[in-house]
Amino acid sequence: MRYSEADEVQGKAYDSALMRRILTYLTPYKKLVGISIALLLLVSAFQLAPPYLVKLAIDNYLDPDSPLTMGARYGGLFKIAGVFVIVLMLGFAASYAQDYLMSFVGQRVMFDLRMQIFSHLQRMELSYFDKNPVGRLMTRLTSDVEVLNETFTSGVVAIFLDVFTLLGIMAVLCYLNLRLALITFLLLPLLFASALVFRAKVRKSYRLVRKRVAAINAFLQENITGMPIVQIFNRQKRQFEKFTGLNKKLYDAHIQSIMAYAVFFPTIEILSSIAIALILWFGGSGVIEETLTFGALVAFIQYAQRFYRPISDLSEKYNILQSAMASSERIFGLLDTSPRITDPEKPAPIPAKSGEVVFENVSFSYNPGEEVLHDVSFRVAPGEKVAIVGYTGAGKTTIINLLSRFYDVGKGRILIDGEDIRNHALSDLRGHVATVLQDVFLFSGDIAYNIDLGEESISEQKVREISRHINAEKFIERLPGGYHEKVGERGKTLSVGERQLLSFARALVYEPRILVLDEATSSVDTETEHLIQDAMKKFMAGRTSIVIAHRLSTIRYVDRIIVLHHGRIVEEGTHKDLLSRGGLYSKLYELQYKDQEKGIY
Amino acid sequence: MGKDNNSKIARAHATRTVFSYLRRYRKRLVIGGLCLVVTDMLLLINPWLLKLTIDALKTGITRNRLLFFALFFVVVTIVSGVFRFLMRRIMIGVSRRIEFDIRGDFFSHLETLNPYFYNRHHTGDLMALATNDLNAVRALVGPGVMYSLNTVVVGSLAIFLMLYLSVKLTIVSLLPMVLLTVAVYHSVKVIHGLFESVQKRFGELNSRAQENLSGIRVVKAYAREQSELNTFRITSLTYVQENMKLFKVQSLLHPLLATVAGLGALFILWLGGREVIDGRLTLGSFVAFNGYLAMMIWPMIALGWVMNVTQRGLASMERINAVMDEKPEIRDASPEQIKRLPPPRRGHTISFENVSFSYDHPSDRKLVLKNVSFTIGEGETVAIIGPTGSGKTTLVSLILRLIEPTEGRILVGGIPIQQVPIEDLRRIMGVVPQDIFLFSDTIRENMSFGAPELSEKELREISRGASIEDEVEAFPEKYDSWIGERGINLSGGQKQRVAIARALAKNPDILILDDALSSVDTDTEERILVSLRSLMKERTSILISHRISTVRIADRILVLDDGELVEAGTHDELVKKRGLYANIYRKQLIMSELEGG
C-alpha cells in the first residue's frame, strides 16, 4: 500500500551543524539552562545518597557486632534518618525546580520559534502560498515546533541527568571497593550492547507501526469520504477485505514491537541479576575475608539495580534527537527561504493627493512560458472610474494582483502618480490602494474587527460612520450584538450581500485614493442588490477606481470600459460606444449582462 | 436526573462491550494471567535469597553455599524472565487483537450507514473515534488489565511475606505506598484536565494561524501583517501560559513519587533499624524488607494510573458505541414486501411520480425538487439540463436510493424502488457521479471497482468505450499505474473518463452520467459521445449536463429550473420554443465563439 509520505518524519542521521543551530535558540535562556543543569547535578547526587546512608547505618550502628553502646547506636541511627529526611526534601525541591524550569525554557523557545516562523510567513509573497498548501505550513508551525520542544525538555538537558547518575554510581562503587566495582563494571558493556540492540529494534518496529497506522488511517479516511461510491458500487465486502488486510498488517507490526519490549525487559533483568550474583559471590567472599563490610555489600546490590535505567534512557534520547533533526531541517528550510517581494531600500513617499494609475507594457506569467498578460498598457486618470471586462481567463484578476504587488510584473512597469510601485514601501502602497476581493474573507472576531481589521488608529465612531454611509449599518444593527456581534466560522452567519457591504466598509475606513474591486458574481435578493449598487456609487465617488465588473449597473456607471481578451486589451470606450461597435464587448454583454436588464439571472 | 441515569446506562453498556471483547480471548487471558502469577512469585524469591545469604554470612557460610546462592539467584531471574516474556506477549498481544477486532467492526458498521448519517458526522470526528478513542480502549484492555492484575498479585504476595518478617514494619512502610496510589490517581486526573485545556488553547492557536494563512490575501491587501503578528503573539502567549499551568502540576508528579517511595525506605531504615539494634530483626530480613518494598513501588504507581486509564477507556468505548448503535435509515423492505426486478430487455423503465424532495434542515425546508413526474422508457436516452442548483444531482441520488423522496414515488422496471433489494438496485446502475471520487489505487483497481472479476480484455474494451485506452496504454505501467491520492496524477478529464470506465465495467442496465464530461475539451467530448452512443442504445441512459453539446444527442431532453420540470422535448423542439433551453443554447454559442479566440 502506498500512501503520502511527504511529511513523514524520516530517520535523519544526527547532524552536528543542525544541532548547533538548534542550540542557538537556547542562548537567550543561558542562565536558566545553567541553573537547570546545576540542579540536575544536585538531583542525581540526592538520588545516589539513600543506598549510601543505608550502608553507613548498617556498618556503624545496625551490625550486631558493633562496639558502640545501645544509646549511641540509637542516636547514630537517628542522625542518619535525619539526614535521609533532608535528602528527601532537598531532592524533591531540586527535582521539581529543575523540571519546571526546563519546561519553562522549552515553552519560551517554542514561543520564539513559532513567532519567528509566523512573522517570516507574513513577509512571504503570495506565490509562496500558491506553492505551499496551508496544511503543510501549519505542520511547520505546530508539530515540527513541538518535536523541537521535546528535544529541549526531555532530550538535550535530560541527557546530563543520565550521564551524571551513571558516573555517580560508578564513582561511589569505586570508592566503596575498587576490585568489586571493576568486577561489576564487567557487565556494563553487555548492558550497553543490549540497550543499543533494543533501541535499533524498537525504532525499526516503531517506524513500521507508524507507517502502517498512516496507511490504515488514509484508507479509512478515504473510504469514509467516498462511502457513497462504495455503496453505489456494492463494494462493501471487498473494501472490508482490503481494510482487514491493512488492519492485519498493523496488528503484525504491533506484535513485532511487543516482542522487542517483551524480550528487552527480561534481558535487562537477567543481566542485572548476573551483576548481583557476581557481587554476592565476590562480595560475600570479601565479607568472609573481612575485606568488605556488610553495608557496602548491601549498597553494592542496590546500586547495581540502578544501573540500567540511565543506560536505556540514554539510548531513547538518541531517538528523540534524531526526529528533531528531521523537524528542524524542515523548519530551517522554511526560514531560509527569503521573501521575493520586499520593500525597496529607500522607499519613495506616497504623494498625498492625485491617484493616477498607469500600466506600461506590462507582461506577466504565473508559470514560466504561460503568459497571462501580454504587453498591456492603459492609463487611469485621477478620479476616473474604469471597468475591466472580459471572458474567463482574460487576465482580469491578474491586473488586481499586480497593482497591489501580490506579484511583481514580468516585463514593463506599473506607475502610481508617475512613480514605479516597486519604489514604495509595501505597506504604504497597500494603504494607498484598497483592494476588495470577490471572495470576502471574514476573520473570527466581531463585526467591528472585520471592518477595521484591528487597526487601533481607527475609531469606532469612524467605523460606524462609514458603515452607515455604505448602507451596512442597517443589517449590523439588526444583529443581536450589533458591531460587537461575533462573526461565526468564516462568516457563515452573514449572507453574501451582507458580507459584500462589510468588505466595502473594510476598504473605506482606510480612506484610500485608489480603489481596486473585484465585483462578486453571486446573486443576491433585489433589495440587497439595490443597496449594493447604491453603496458602490458612494464607494467610488471621487476616487480613482478600477472595477472588474459583473454588474450591469456598474458598467453603465463607469467612465470607461477596458475589454480584455486572452491577456490583451482589445477594445476600450464607454458602454454605449462599445455596444454600437458590435465587437467582442457586445457578445460579452449578451452573455453576462443582458439578462440583468430583465431581472433574470 | 434523567441525564444522570442515561450516562449510567451508557457507562454500563460500555463496560459490557469491553467485557464482551475480553471474553473472546478468555483462554489466552487465563494463560497470560497464569504467566503473570508465576513471574511475580519467582521474583519474590530473590529478596528472600538475599536475606538468607546475608544472615548466613553473619553466622558463617561455606564458599560453596555462597556460590549456590549466587547461581540460584540468576536461575530464578532467567526462569521468571521467560514467564515475563510470555505474559507480555500474550496479554498485550490480546489487546492488539481486540483493537484489530473493534477497528474492523467499526469499519464494517460504517459501510452500512447512509448519507444521512454522514451529513451529521464529520469525517474528522469519525477518524478521531478510530484513532484516539480506540487507543484509549486499547490501553484499558491491554496495560490496564495487565497492571491491575500485577498489582493484585505482587501486592498480596509481597505483603504476605513482609507481614511474616515484621507486622509493625509492614503497616508503617505500606502507608506511603497507599499514598502513592492516591497521589498518582489524583495528579493524573488533574493533569488530564489541564491537558485538555492546553489542547483547547492549542486549537485556538491552530485556527488563528490557519485563518491567517488562508486569508493571507486580505492580510496583505490591507497591510495587516503587523497587527496579525500581535494577535498571534497574544494567542501564542496564552498557550504558553496554559502550558505552564500544566507543568506546575506535571513537574510535581515525578519528584512526588520519588519522595513518597523514599519515605517508605526511610521508615524501614528508622524503625527497622531500631528492631535490628534491639535484635528483633536480622540484618538479612532488614535488607529483604527493603527489597520487597522496592518491588511494591511500581505496582502501586500503576494502580493509580490504571484507575485513570479505565475511566478514559470506558468514556471512549461509550463514544464508539454511540456510532455502533446507529441504525441505517435506508434499509431493505421486509422480506414479504421485497420484489425482484424483472429481467431487463433493453434496460429498465424509470418513472418519477409527483416526486418532491427537501433536505431535512429544520431552518430551511426549501423544496429542492417540486412535484416532478416523468417516465423514461426502456433503452431510451434522456438528458437533463438546468442551471446550477436546479436539482439535477438530487434526482440521481433519489434513483440510487441514497436519499428518500419527501413525497411521491420512484419506480424502476415498474416496481417502487423501496421494494427492490438495495443491492440489486445498485447492481443494475452504472453511475458517473458529478463529484468524481477515485480511490488512491491503480487504474485497474479503480476501473474494476464495481466488477472485480474483470478480465484484461474486458478492461481494454471498457477503456475504449470511455475513450481513455490510448492514454492509459501510454502510461509506463499501463493499467497498473498508481493514480495518486484521489487521482492527483490524472487530469480532470482523465479522472472523469476513468469514472466512466468504472461505470461501464458493471455492464449496467441503467447508465447515469451526472455532468461527467465537464472537464474534457469539446473534441474529446465529441469522441466520447460517439463511442458511448452505441453503448447507450442497449440500455436506459440518463445524461445530466449543463452543456448543450452533451445533451443534444439524447432522444429527449428534460429542462429543470429551481426544482421544477419546465420544458421537455428534443433539441430542435426546445430551440424553437424560445424558453430557458433556447436561452442557454444561445449563450453557449457565444461562449464557444469567445473561447475560439
PDB file of N, CA and C in Angstrom, chain A residues 533-598:
ATOM      1  N   GLN A 533     -25.693  48.368  -5.083  1.00  0.00           N
ATOM      2  CA  GLN A 533     -25.472  49.298  -6.194  1.00  0.00           C
ATOM      3  C   GLN A 533     -25.291  50.727  -5.694  1.00  0.00           C
ATOM      4  N   ASP A 534     -26.142  51.098  -4.770  1.00  0.00           N
ATOM      5  CA  ASP A 534     -26.054  52.432  -4.203  1.00  0.00           C
ATOM      6  C   ASP A 534     -24.720  52.626  -3.479  1.00  0.00           C
ATOM      7  N   ALA A 535     -24.335  51.597  -2.726  1.00  0.00           N
ATOM      8  CA  ALA A 535     -23.086  51.660  -1.971  1.00  0.00           C
ATOM      9  C   ALA A 535     -21.893  51.776  -2.917  1.00  0.00           C
ATOM     10  N   MET A 536     -21.947  51.030  -4.007  1.00  0.00           N
ATOM     11  CA  MET A 536     -20.874  51.061  -4.997  1.00  0.00           C
ATOM     12  C   MET A 536     -20.619  52.490  -5.487  1.00  0.00           C
ATOM     13  N   LYS A 537     -21.710  53.179  -5.765  1.00  0.00           N
ATOM     14  CA  LYS A 537     -21.559  54.536  -6.297  1.00  0.00           C
ATOM     15  C   LYS A 537     -20.920  55.448  -5.274  1.00  0.00           C
ATOM     16  N   LYS A 538     -21.397  55.357  -4.045  1.00  0.00           N
ATOM     17  CA  LYS A 538     -20.820  56.177  -2.977  1.00  0.00           C
ATOM     18  C   LYS A 538     -19.355  55.815  -2.772  1.00  0.00           C
ATOM     19  N   PHE A 539     -19.115  54.555  -2.925  1.00  0.00           N
ATOM     20  CA  PHE A 539     -17.818  53.957  -2.685  1.00  0.00           C
ATOM     21  C   PHE A 539     -16.790  54.523  -3.666  1.00  0.00           C
ATOM     22  N   MET A 540     -17.189  54.621  -4.925  1.00  0.00           N
ATOM     23  CA  MET A 540     -16.244  55.032  -5.955  1.00  0.00           C
ATOM     24  C   MET A 540     -16.149  56.545  -6.099  1.00  0.00           C
ATOM     25  N   ALA A 541     -17.154  57.246  -5.574  1.00  0.00           N
ATOM     26  CA  ALA A 541     -17.221  58.689  -5.799  1.00  0.00           C
ATOM     27  C   ALA A 541     -15.923  59.386  -5.405  1.00  0.00           C
ATOM     28  N   GLY A 542     -15.338  60.116  -6.326  1.00  0.00           N
ATOM     29  CA  GLY A 542     -14.159  60.930  -6.036  1.00  0.00           C
ATOM     30  C   GLY A 542     -12.869  60.146  -5.933  1.00  0.00           C
ATOM     31  N   ARG A 543     -12.906  58.825  -6.229  1.00  0.00           N
ATOM     32  CA  ARG A 543     -11.673  58.036  -6.137  1.00  0.00           C
ATOM     33  C   ARG A 543     -11.328  57.435  -7.489  1.00  0.00           C
ATOM     34  N   THR A 544     -10.044  57.271  -7.719  1.00  0.00           N
ATOM     35  CA  THR A 544      -9.637  56.509  -8.881  1.00  0.00           C
ATOM     36  C   THR A 544     -10.096  55.067  -8.648  1.00  0.00           C
ATOM     37  N   SER A 545     -10.910  54.527  -9.568  1.00  0.00           N
ATOM     38  CA  SER A 545     -11.445  53.186  -9.305  1.00  0.00           C
ATOM     39  C   SER A 545     -11.239  52.274 -10.502  1.00  0.00           C
ATOM     40  N   ILE A 546     -10.801  51.072 -10.195  1.00  0.00           N
ATOM     41  CA  ILE A 546     -10.690  50.052 -11.231  1.00  0.00           C
ATOM     42  C   ILE A 546     -11.549  48.880 -10.781  1.00  0.00           C
ATOM     43  N   VAL A 547     -12.560  48.540 -11.566  1.00  0.00           N
ATOM     44  CA  VAL A 547     -13.511  47.508 -11.140  1.00  0.00           C
ATOM     45  C   VAL A 547     -13.552  46.385 -12.163  1.00  0.00           C
ATOM     46  N   ILE A 548     -13.425  45.172 -11.665  1.00  0.00           N
ATOM     47  CA  ILE A 548     -13.711  44.034 -12.533  1.00  0.00           C
ATOM     48  C   ILE A 548     -15.215  43.839 -12.422  1.00  0.00           C
ATOM     49  N   ALA A 549     -15.920  44.250 -13.483  1.00  0.00           N
ATOM     50  CA  ALA A 549     -17.365  44.413 -13.343  1.00  0.00           C
ATOM     51  C   ALA A 549     -18.129  43.144 -13.661  1.00  0.00           C
ATOM     52  N   HIS A 550     -19.102  42.851 -12.828  1.00  0.00           N
ATOM     53  CA  HIS A 550     -20.030  41.756 -13.097  1.00  0.00           C
ATOM     54  C   HIS A 550     -21.460  42.258 -13.080  1.00  0.00           C
ATOM     55  N   ARG A 551     -21.648  43.546 -12.772  1.00  0.00           N
ATOM     56  CA  ARG A 551     -22.997  44.073 -12.659  1.00  0.00           C
ATOM     57  C   ARG A 551     -23.256  45.062 -13.782  1.00  0.00           C
ATOM     58  N   LEU A 552     -24.432  44.976 -14.331  1.00  0.00           N
ATOM     59  CA  LEU A 552     -24.843  45.867 -15.402  1.00  0.00           C
ATOM     60  C   LEU A 552     -24.771  47.314 -14.940  1.00  0.00           C
ATOM     61  N   SER A 553     -25.269  47.565 -13.724  1.00  0.00           N
ATOM     62  CA  SER A 553     -25.310  48.940 -13.234  1.00  0.00           C
ATOM     63  C   SER A 553     -23.907  49.532 -13.158  1.00  0.00           C
ATOM     64  N   THR A 554     -22.916  48.679 -12.858  1.00  0.00           N
ATOM     65  CA  THR A 554     -21.552  49.183 -12.736  1.00  0.00           C
ATOM     66  C   THR A 554     -21.007  49.591 -14.101  1.00  0.00           C
ATOM     67  N   ILE A 555     -21.186  48.705 -15.087  1.00  0.00           N
ATOM     68  CA  ILE A 555     -20.613  49.061 -16.391  1.00  0.00           C
ATOM     69  C   ILE A 555     -21.312  50.286 -16.995  1.00  0.00           C
ATOM     70  N   ARG A 556     -22.517  50.509 -16.592  1.00  0.00           N
ATOM     71  CA  ARG A 556     -23.195  51.707 -17.096  1.00  0.00           C
ATOM     72  C   ARG A 556     -22.721  52.960 -16.384  1.00  0.00           C
ATOM     73  N   TYR A 557     -22.303  52.779 -15.138  1.00  0.00           N
ATOM     74  CA  TYR A 557     -21.957  53.922 -14.299  1.00  0.00           C
ATOM     75  C   TYR A 557     -20.550  54.432 -14.577  1.00  0.00           C
ATOM     76  N   VAL A 558     -19.594  53.537 -14.931  1.00  0.00           N
ATOM     77  CA  VAL A 558     -18.191  53.944 -15.034  1.00  0.00           C
ATOM     78  C   VAL A 558     -17.938  54.864 -16.229  1.00  0.00           C
ATOM     79  N   ASP A 559     -16.771  55.548 -16.171  1.00  0.00           N
ATOM     80  CA  ASP A 559     -16.430  56.478 -17.240  1.00  0.00           C
ATOM     81  C   ASP A 559     -15.956  55.763 -18.495  1.00  0.00           C
ATOM     82  N   ARG A 560     -15.314  54.623 -18.300  1.00  0.00           N
ATOM     83  CA  ARG A 560     -14.671  53.964 -19.425  1.00  0.00           C
ATOM     84  C   ARG A 560     -14.626  52.467 -19.158  1.00  0.00           C
ATOM     85  N   ILE A 561     -14.694  51.687 -20.231  1.00  0.00           N
ATOM     86  CA  ILE A 561     -14.622  50.235 -20.087  1.00  0.00           C
ATOM     87  C   ILE A 561     -13.418  49.729 -20.883  1.00  0.00           C
ATOM     88  N   ILE A 562     -12.617  48.877 -20.242  1.00  0.00           N
ATOM     89  CA  ILE A 562     -11.495  48.253 -20.949  1.00  0.00           C
ATOM     90  C   ILE A 562     -11.861  46.794 -21.161  1.00  0.00           C
ATOM     91  N   VAL A 563     -11.828  46.341 -22.426  1.00  0.00           N
ATOM     92  CA  VAL A 563     -12.184  44.951 -22.702  1.00  0.00           C
ATOM     93  C   VAL A 563     -10.897  44.158 -22.891  1.00  0.00           C
ATOM     94  N   LEU A 564     -10.753  43.143 -22.053  1.00  0.00           N
ATOM     95  CA  LEU A 564      -9.551  42.319 -22.051  1.00  0.00           C
ATOM     96  C   LEU A 564      -9.904  40.968 -22.663  1.00  0.00           C
ATOM     97  N   HIS A 565      -9.041  40.465 -23.541  1.00  0.00           N
ATOM     98  CA  HIS A 565      -9.294  39.131 -24.083  1.00  0.00           C
ATOM     99  C   HIS A 565      -7.967  38.421 -24.274  1.00  0.00           C
ATOM    100  N   HIS A 566      -7.866  37.223 -23.693  1.00  0.00           N
ATOM    101  CA  HIS A 566      -6.624  36.445 -23.756  1.00  0.00           C
ATOM    102  C   HIS A 566      -5.406  37.288 -23.412  1.00  0.00           C
ATOM    103  N   GLY A 567      -5.524  38.095 -22.382  1.00  0.00           N
ATOM    104  CA  GLY A 567      -4.359  38.835 -21.895  1.00  0.00           C
ATOM    105  C   GLY A 567      -4.014  40.086 -22.686  1.00  0.00           C
ATOM    106  N   ARG A 568      -4.867  40.492 -23.609  1.00  0.00           N
ATOM    107  CA  ARG A 568      -4.606  41.738 -24.356  1.00  0.00           C
ATOM    108  C   ARG A 568      -5.820  42.647 -24.260  1.00  0.00           C
ATOM    109  N   ILE A 569      -5.553  43.956 -24.394  1.00  0.00           N
ATOM    110  CA  ILE A 569      -6.668  44.895 -24.441  1.00  0.00           C
ATOM    111  C   ILE A 569      -7.175  44.921 -25.877  1.00  0.00           C
ATOM    112  N   VAL A 570      -8.467  44.583 -26.064  1.00  0.00           N
ATOM    113  CA  VAL A 570      -8.964  44.534 -27.439  1.00  0.00           C
ATOM    114  C   VAL A 570      -9.894  45.698 -27.780  1.00  0.00           C
ATOM    115  N   GLU A 571     -10.612  46.204 -26.764  1.00  0.00           N
ATOM    116  CA  GLU A 571     -11.498  47.339 -27.024  1.00  0.00           C
ATOM    117  C   GLU A 571     -11.475  48.265 -25.827  1.00  0.00           C
ATOM    118  N   GLU A 572     -11.832  49.522 -26.066  1.00  0.00           N
ATOM    119  CA  GLU A 572     -11.878  50.486 -24.987  1.00  0.00           C
ATOM    120  C   GLU A 572     -12.927  51.531 -25.310  1.00  0.00           C
ATOM    121  N   GLY A 573     -13.673  52.009 -24.339  1.00  0.00           N
ATOM    122  CA  GLY A 573     -14.660  53.047 -24.625  1.00  0.00           C
ATOM    123  C   GLY A 573     -15.778  53.037 -23.611  1.00  0.00           C
ATOM    124  N   THR A 574     -16.809  53.840 -23.843  1.00  0.00           N
ATOM    125  CA  THR A 574     -17.944  53.840 -22.926  1.00  0.00           C
ATOM    126  C   THR A 574     -18.880  52.707 -23.324  1.00  0.00           C
ATOM    127  N   HIS A 575     -19.810  52.409 -22.442  1.00  0.00           N
ATOM    128  CA  HIS A 575     -20.758  51.325 -22.672  1.00  0.00           C
ATOM    129  C   HIS A 575     -21.458  51.491 -24.011  1.00  0.00           C
ATOM    130  N   LYS A 576     -21.949  52.685 -24.261  1.00  0.00           N
ATOM    131  CA  LYS A 576     -22.715  52.929 -25.496  1.00  0.00           C
ATOM    132  C   LYS A 576     -21.865  52.752 -26.746  1.00  0.00           C
ATOM    133  N   ASP A 577     -20.668  53.381 -26.702  1.00  0.00           N
ATOM    134  CA  ASP A 577     -19.746  53.280 -27.842  1.00  0.00           C
ATOM    135  C   ASP A 577     -19.485  51.831 -28.210  1.00  0.00           C
ATOM    136  N   LEU A 578     -19.092  51.093 -27.151  1.00  0.00           N
ATOM    137  CA  LEU A 578     -18.672  49.710 -27.378  1.00  0.00           C
ATOM    138  C   LEU A 578     -19.818  48.869 -27.906  1.00  0.00           C
ATOM    139  N   LEU A 579     -20.993  49.113 -27.353  1.00  0.00           N
ATOM    140  CA  LEU A 579     -22.154  48.322 -27.756  1.00  0.00           C
ATOM    141  C   LEU A 579     -22.473  48.559 -29.231  1.00  0.00           C
ATOM    142  N   SER A 580     -22.361  49.826 -29.621  1.00  0.00           N
ATOM    143  CA  SER A 580     -22.700  50.148 -31.006  1.00  0.00           C
ATOM    144  C   SER A 580     -21.646  49.600 -31.962  1.00  0.00           C
ATOM    145  N   ARG A 581     -20.432  49.369 -31.451  1.00  0.00           N
ATOM    146  CA  ARG A 581     -19.366  48.881 -32.309  1.00  0.00           C
ATOM    147  C   ARG A 581     -19.612  47.418 -32.731  1.00  0.00           C
ATOM    148  N   GLY A 582     -20.382  46.681 -31.896  1.00  0.00           N
ATOM    149  CA  GLY A 582     -20.722  45.299 -32.262  1.00  0.00           C
ATOM    150  C   GLY A 582     -19.549  44.338 -32.225  1.00  0.00           C
ATOM    151  N   GLY A 583     -18.533  44.620 -31.428  1.00  0.00           N
ATOM    152  CA  GLY A 583     -17.357  43.751 -31.352  1.00  0.00           C
ATOM    153  C   GLY A 583     -17.487  42.730 -30.224  1.00  0.00           C
ATOM    154  N   LEU A 584     -16.337  42.429 -29.627  1.00  0.00           N
ATOM    155  CA  LEU A 584     -16.302  41.437 -28.556  1.00  0.00           C
ATOM    156  C   LEU A 584     -17.189  41.870 -27.389  1.00  0.00           C
ATOM    157  N   TYR A 585     -17.160  43.172 -27.100  1.00  0.00           N
ATOM    158  CA  TYR A 585     -17.925  43.651 -25.951  1.00  0.00           C
ATOM    159  C   TYR A 585     -19.405  43.324 -26.092  1.00  0.00           C
ATOM    160  N   SER A 586     -19.930  43.491 -27.287  1.00  0.00           N
ATOM    161  CA  SER A 586     -21.365  43.247 -27.434  1.00  0.00           C
ATOM    162  C   SER A 586     -21.707  41.780 -27.187  1.00  0.00           C
ATOM    163  N   LYS A 587     -20.776  40.898 -27.515  1.00  0.00           N
ATOM    164  CA  LYS A 587     -21.006  39.475 -27.216  1.00  0.00           C
ATOM    165  C   LYS A 587     -20.969  39.241 -25.703  1.00  0.00           C
ATOM    166  N   LEU A 588     -19.970  39.831 -25.066  1.00  0.00           N
ATOM    167  CA  LEU A 588     -19.870  39.696 -23.613  1.00  0.00           C
ATOM    168  C   LEU A 588     -21.134  40.246 -22.946  1.00  0.00           C
ATOM    169  N   TYR A 589     -21.597  41.343 -23.500  1.00  0.00           N
ATOM    170  CA  TYR A 589     -22.789  41.972 -22.935  1.00  0.00           C
ATOM    171  C   TYR A 589     -23.966  41.003 -23.002  1.00  0.00           C
ATOM    172  N   GLU A 590     -24.106  40.417 -24.166  1.00  0.00           N
ATOM    173  CA  GLU A 590     -25.192  39.453 -24.361  1.00  0.00           C
ATOM    174  C   GLU A 590     -25.081  38.307 -23.356  1.00  0.00           C
ATOM    175  N   LEU A 591     -23.847  37.831 -23.153  1.00  0.00           N
ATOM    176  CA  LEU A 591     -23.601  36.656 -22.315  1.00  0.00           C
ATOM    177  C   LEU A 591     -23.723  36.971 -20.824  1.00  0.00           C
ATOM    178  N   GLN A 592     -23.148  38.072 -20.414  1.00  0.00           N
ATOM    179  CA  GLN A 592     -23.003  38.282 -18.972  1.00  0.00           C
ATOM    180  C   GLN A 592     -23.934  39.329 -18.368  1.00  0.00           C
ATOM    181  N   TYR A 593     -24.340  40.292 -19.160  1.00  0.00           N
ATOM    182  CA  TYR A 593     -25.049  41.421 -18.532  1.00  0.00           C
ATOM    183  C   TYR A 593     -26.495  41.587 -18.957  1.00  0.00           C
ATOM    184  N   LYS A 594     -26.801  41.100 -20.173  1.00  0.00           N
ATOM    185  CA  LYS A 594     -28.097  41.447 -20.742  1.00  0.00           C
ATOM    186  C   LYS A 594     -29.263  40.960 -19.887  1.00  0.00           C
ATOM    187  N   ASP A 595     -29.097  39.734 -19.348  1.00  0.00           N
ATOM    188  CA  ASP A 595     -30.187  39.159 -18.560  1.00  0.00           C
ATOM    189  C   ASP A 595     -30.535  40.003 -17.349  1.00  0.00           C
ATOM    190  N   GLN A 596     -29.522  40.717 -16.844  1.00  0.00           N
ATOM    191  CA  GLN A 596     -29.775  41.526 -15.648  1.00  0.00           C
ATOM    192  C   GLN A 596     -30.789  42.623 -15.942  1.00  0.00           C
ATOM    193  N   GLU A 597     -30.854  42.997 -17.215  1.00  0.00           N
ATOM    194  CA  GLU A 597     -31.802  44.023 -17.600  1.00  0.00           C
ATOM    195  C   GLU A 597     -33.224  43.585 -17.284  1.00  0.00           C
ATOM    196  N   LYS A 598     -33.483  42.288 -17.563  1.00  0.00           N
ATOM    197  CA  LYS A 598     -34.825  41.780 -17.336  1.00  0.00           C
ATOM    198  C   LYS A 598     -34.991  41.266 -15.908  1.00  0.00           C
TER     199      LYS A 598
END
